[in-house]
PDB file of C-alpha atoms in Angstrom:
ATOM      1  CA  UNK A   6     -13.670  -9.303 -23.414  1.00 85.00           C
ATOM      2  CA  UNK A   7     -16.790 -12.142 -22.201  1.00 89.00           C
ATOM      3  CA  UNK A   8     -19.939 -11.783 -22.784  1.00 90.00           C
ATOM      4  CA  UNK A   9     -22.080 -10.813 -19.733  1.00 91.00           C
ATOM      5  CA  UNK A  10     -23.823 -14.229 -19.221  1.00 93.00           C
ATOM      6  CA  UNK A  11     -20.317 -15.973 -19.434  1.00 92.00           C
ATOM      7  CA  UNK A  12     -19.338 -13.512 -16.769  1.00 92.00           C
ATOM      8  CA  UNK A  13     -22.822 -13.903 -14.624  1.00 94.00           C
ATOM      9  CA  UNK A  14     -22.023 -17.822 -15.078  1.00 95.00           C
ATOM     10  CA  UNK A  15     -18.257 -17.367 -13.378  1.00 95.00           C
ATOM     11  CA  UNK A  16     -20.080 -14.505 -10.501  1.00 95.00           C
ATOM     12  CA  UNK A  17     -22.536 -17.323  -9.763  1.00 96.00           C
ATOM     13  CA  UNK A  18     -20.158 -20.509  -9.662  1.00 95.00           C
ATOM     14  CA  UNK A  19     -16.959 -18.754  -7.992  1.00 96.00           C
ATOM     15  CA  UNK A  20     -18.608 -15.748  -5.957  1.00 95.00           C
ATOM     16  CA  UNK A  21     -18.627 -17.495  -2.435  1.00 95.00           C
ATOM     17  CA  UNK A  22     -15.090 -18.875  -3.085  1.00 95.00           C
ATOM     18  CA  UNK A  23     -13.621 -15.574  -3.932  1.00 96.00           C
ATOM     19  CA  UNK A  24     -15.231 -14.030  -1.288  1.00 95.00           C
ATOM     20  CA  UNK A  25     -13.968 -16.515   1.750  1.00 93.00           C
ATOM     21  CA  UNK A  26     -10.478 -16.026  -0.109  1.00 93.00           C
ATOM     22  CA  UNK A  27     -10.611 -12.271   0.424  1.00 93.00           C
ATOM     23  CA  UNK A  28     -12.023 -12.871   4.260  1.00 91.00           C
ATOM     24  CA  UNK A  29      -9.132 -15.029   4.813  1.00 90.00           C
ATOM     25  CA  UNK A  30      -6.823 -12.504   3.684  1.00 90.00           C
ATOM     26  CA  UNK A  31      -8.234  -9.016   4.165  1.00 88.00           C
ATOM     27  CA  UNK A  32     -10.478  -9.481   7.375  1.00 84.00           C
ATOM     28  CA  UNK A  33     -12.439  -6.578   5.989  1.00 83.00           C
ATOM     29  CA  UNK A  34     -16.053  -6.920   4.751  1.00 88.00           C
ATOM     30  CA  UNK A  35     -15.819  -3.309   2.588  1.00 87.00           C
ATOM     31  CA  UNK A  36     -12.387  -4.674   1.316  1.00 89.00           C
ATOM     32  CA  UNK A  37     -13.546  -8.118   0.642  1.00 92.00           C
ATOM     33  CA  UNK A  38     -16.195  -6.468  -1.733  1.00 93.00           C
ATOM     34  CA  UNK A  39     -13.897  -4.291  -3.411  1.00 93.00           C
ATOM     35  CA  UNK A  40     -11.344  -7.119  -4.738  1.00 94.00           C
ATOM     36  CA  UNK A  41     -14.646  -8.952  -5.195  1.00 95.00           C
ATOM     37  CA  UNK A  42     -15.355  -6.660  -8.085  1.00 94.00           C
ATOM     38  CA  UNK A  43     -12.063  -6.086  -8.890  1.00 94.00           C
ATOM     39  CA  UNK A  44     -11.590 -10.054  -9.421  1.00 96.00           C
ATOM     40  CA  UNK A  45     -14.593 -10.395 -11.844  1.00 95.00           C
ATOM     41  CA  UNK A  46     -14.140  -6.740 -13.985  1.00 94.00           C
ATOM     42  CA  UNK A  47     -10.724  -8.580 -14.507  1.00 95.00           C
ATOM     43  CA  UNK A  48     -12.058 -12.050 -15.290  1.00 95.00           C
ATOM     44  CA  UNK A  49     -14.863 -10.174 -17.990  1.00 95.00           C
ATOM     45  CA  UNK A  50     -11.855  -8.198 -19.182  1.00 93.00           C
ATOM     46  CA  UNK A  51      -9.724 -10.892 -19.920  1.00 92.00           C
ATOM     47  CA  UNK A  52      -8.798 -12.939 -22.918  1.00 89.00           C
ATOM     48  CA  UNK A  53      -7.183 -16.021 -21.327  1.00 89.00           C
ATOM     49  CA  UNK A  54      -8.879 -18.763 -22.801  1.00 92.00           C
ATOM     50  CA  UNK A  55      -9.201 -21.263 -20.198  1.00 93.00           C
ATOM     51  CA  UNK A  56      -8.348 -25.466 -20.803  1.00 93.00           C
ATOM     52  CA  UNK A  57     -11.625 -26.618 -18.482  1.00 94.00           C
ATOM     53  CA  UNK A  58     -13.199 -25.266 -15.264  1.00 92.00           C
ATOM     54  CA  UNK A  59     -10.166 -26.053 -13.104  1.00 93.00           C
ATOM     55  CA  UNK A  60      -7.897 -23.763 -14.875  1.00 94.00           C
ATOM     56  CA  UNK A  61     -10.606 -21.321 -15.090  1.00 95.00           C
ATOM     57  CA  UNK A  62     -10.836 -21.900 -11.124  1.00 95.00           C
ATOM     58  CA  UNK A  63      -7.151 -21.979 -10.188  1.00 94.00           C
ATOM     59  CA  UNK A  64      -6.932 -18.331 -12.568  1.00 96.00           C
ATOM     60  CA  UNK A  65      -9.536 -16.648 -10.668  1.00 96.00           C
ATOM     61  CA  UNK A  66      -7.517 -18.096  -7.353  1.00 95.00           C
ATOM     62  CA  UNK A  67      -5.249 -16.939  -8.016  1.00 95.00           C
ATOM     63  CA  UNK A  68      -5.962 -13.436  -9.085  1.00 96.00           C
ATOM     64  CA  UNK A  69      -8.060 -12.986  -5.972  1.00 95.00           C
ATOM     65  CA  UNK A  70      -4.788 -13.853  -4.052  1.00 94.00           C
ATOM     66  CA  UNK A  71      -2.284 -12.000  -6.221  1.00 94.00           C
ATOM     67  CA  UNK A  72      -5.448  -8.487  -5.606  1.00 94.00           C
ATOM     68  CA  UNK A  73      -5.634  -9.258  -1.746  1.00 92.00           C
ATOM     69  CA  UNK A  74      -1.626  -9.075  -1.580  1.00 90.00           C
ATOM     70  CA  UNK A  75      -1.680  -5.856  -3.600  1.00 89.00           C
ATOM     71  CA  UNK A  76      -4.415  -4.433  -1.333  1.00 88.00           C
ATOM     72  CA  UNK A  77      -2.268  -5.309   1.544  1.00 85.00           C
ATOM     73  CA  UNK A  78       0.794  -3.368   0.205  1.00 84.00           C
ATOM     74  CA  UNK A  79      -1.059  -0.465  -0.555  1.00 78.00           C
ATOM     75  CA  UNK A  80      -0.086   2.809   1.053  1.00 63.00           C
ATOM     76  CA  UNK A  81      -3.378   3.272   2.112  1.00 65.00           C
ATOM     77  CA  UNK A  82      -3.836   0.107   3.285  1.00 60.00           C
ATOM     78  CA  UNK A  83      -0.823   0.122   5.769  1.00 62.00           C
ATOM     79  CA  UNK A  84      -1.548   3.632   7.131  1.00 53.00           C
ATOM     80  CA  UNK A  85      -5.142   3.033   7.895  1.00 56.00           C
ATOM     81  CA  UNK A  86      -6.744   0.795  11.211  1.00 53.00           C
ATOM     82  CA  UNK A  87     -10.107  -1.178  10.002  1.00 55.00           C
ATOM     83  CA  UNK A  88     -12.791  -1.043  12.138  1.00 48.00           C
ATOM     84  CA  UNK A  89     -13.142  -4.290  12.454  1.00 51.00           C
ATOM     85  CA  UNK A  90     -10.117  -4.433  13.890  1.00 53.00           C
ATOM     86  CA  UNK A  91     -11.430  -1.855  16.393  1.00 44.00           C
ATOM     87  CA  UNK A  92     -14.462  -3.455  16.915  1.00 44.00           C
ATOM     88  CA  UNK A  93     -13.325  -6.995  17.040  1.00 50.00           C
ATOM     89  CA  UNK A  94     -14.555  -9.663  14.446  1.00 45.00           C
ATOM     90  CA  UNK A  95     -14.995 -12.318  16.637  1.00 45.00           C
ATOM     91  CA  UNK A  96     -17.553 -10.994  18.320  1.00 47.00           C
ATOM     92  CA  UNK A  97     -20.016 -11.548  14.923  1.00 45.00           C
ATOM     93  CA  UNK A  98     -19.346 -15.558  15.381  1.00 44.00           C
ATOM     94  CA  UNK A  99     -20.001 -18.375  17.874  1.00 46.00           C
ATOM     95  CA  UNK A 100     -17.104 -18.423  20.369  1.00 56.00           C
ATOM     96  CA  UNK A 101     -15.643 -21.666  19.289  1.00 62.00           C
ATOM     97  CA  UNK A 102     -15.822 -20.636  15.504  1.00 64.00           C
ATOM     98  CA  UNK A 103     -14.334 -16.886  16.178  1.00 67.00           C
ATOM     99  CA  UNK A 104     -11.470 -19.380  17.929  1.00 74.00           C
ATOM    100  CA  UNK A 105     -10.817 -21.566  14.592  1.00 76.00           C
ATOM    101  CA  UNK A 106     -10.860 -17.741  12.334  1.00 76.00           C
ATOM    102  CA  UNK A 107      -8.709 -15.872  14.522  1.00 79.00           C
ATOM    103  CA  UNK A 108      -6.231 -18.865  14.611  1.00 83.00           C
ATOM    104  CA  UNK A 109      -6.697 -18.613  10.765  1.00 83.00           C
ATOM    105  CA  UNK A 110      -6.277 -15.101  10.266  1.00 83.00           C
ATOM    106  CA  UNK A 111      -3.237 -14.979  12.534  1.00 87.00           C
ATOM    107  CA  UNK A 112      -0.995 -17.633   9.969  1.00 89.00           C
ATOM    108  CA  UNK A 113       1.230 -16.365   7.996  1.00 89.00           C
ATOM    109  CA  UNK A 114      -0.076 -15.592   4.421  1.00 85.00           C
ATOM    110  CA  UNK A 115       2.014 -18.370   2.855  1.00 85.00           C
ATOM    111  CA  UNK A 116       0.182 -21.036   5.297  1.00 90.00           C
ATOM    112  CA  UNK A 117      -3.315 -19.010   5.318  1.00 88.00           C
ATOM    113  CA  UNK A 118      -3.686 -19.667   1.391  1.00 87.00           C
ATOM    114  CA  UNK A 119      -2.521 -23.098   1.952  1.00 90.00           C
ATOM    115  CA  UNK A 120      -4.723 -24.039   4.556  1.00 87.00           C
ATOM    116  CA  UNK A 121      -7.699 -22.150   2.491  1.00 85.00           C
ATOM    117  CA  UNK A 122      -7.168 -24.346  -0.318  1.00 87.00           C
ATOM    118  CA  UNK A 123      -7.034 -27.526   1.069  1.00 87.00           C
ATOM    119  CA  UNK A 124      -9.854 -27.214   4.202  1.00 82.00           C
ATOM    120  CA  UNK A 125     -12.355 -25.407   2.692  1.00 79.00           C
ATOM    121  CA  UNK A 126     -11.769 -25.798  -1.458  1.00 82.00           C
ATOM    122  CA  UNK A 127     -10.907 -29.269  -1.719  1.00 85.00           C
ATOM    123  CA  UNK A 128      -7.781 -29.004  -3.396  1.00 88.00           C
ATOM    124  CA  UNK A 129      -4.943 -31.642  -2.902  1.00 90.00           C
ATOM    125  CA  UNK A 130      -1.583 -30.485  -2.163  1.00 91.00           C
ATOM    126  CA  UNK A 131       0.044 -31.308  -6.291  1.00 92.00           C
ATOM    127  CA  UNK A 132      -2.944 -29.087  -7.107  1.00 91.00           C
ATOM    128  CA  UNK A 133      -2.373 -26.341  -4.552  1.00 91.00           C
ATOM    129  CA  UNK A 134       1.426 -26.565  -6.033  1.00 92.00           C
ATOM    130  CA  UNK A 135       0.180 -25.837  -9.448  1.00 90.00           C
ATOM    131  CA  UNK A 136      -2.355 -23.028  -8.427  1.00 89.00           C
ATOM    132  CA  UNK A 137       0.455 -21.233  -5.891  1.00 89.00           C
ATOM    133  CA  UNK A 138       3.519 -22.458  -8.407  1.00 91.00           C
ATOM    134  CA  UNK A 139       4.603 -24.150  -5.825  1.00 92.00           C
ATOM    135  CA  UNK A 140       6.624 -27.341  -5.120  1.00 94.00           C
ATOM    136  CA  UNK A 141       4.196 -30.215  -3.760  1.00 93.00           C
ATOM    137  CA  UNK A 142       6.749 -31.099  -0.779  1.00 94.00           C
ATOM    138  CA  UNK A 143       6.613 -27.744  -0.098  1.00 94.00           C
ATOM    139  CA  UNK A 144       2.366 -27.181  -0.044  1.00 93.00           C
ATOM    140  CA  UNK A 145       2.845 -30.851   2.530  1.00 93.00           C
ATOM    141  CA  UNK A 146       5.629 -28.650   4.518  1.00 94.00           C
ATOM    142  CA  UNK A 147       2.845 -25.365   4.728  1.00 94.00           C
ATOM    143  CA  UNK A 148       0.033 -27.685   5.861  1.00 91.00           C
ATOM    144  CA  UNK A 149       1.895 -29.424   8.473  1.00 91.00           C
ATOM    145  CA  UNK A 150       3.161 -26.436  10.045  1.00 92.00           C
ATOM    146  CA  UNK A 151       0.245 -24.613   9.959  1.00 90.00           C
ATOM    147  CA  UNK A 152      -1.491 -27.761  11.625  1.00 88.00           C
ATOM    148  CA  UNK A 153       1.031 -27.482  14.450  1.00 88.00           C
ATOM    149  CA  UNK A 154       0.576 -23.675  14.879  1.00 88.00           C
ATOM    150  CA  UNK A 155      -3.191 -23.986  14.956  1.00 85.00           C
ATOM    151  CA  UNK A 156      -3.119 -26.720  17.442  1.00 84.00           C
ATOM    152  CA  UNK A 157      -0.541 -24.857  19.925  1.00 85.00           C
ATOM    153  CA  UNK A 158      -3.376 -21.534  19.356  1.00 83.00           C
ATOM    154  CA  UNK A 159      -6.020 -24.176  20.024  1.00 80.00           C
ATOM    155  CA  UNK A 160      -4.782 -25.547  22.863  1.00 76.00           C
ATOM    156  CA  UNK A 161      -4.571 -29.287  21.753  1.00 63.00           C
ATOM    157  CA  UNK A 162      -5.612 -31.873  19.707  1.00 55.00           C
ATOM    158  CA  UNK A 163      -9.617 -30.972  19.696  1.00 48.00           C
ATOM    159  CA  UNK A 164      -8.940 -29.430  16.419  1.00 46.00           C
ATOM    160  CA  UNK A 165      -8.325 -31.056  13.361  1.00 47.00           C
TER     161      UNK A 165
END
């Protein structure tokens, strides 16, 4: 178990990431904040001793992903309309930006974590294969294809 100012350290540094990861995959504020605590009550639970602050960053990556999916599976979770998805998200954002996240949102979860990775963490593609334990040809394949599905939803070559 961490200490509570190891764990405040981790909430401070990784909160924002954790919580676009979750908005990428959940498109659900109350959700978002529920893996949001669920990701750091299991980082200040855990006993993984972590190499430097990139495997402490790929871990909680990858737990966040691993808690969205098992949100997504849930009974409750496939039985149940948000309503944001009654409401419409879009409307929240500037029209050209509710474009981009509804082009975003619509991938495939295999390209969505891909593309969240690489466009908005930073991470190159042999880094995104260690995170996702995935081959690096195969992270190049994800990215490329989910550049070609976003430009046919975009309607062209304005977005890159």
């Amino acid at each position: 178990m961490r200490c509570e100012q190891e764990v405040n350290r981790a909430i401070e540094r990784y909160a924002d990431m954790v919580r676009r990861l979750c908005t990428i995959h959940l498109k659900n504020y109350h959700d978002t904040q529920d893996i949001f605590q669920t990701v750091f009550l299991k980082y200040a639970l855990s006993s993984a001793v972590f190499e430097n602050e990139e495997h402490e960053k790929a871990w909680i990556v990858r737990v966040t992903i691993n808690a969205c999916k098992d949100l997504l599976k849930s009974f409750f979770r496939t039985h149940v309309i948000s309503l944001e998805e009654l409401t419409g998200l879009e409307a929240t954002l500037p029209e050209n930006h509710a474009d981009v996240l509804e082009a975003v949102l619509s991938l495939p979860p295999k390209y969505k974590d891909v593309v969240y990775l690489h466009f908005y963490e930073g991470y190159t593609a042999p880094e995104i294969g260690n995170i996702l334990g995935k081959n690096v040809n195969t992270v190049y394949t994800y990215l490329t294809r989910s550049k070609n599905i976003l430009r046919k939803k975009l309607g062209g070559e304005g977005y890159e």
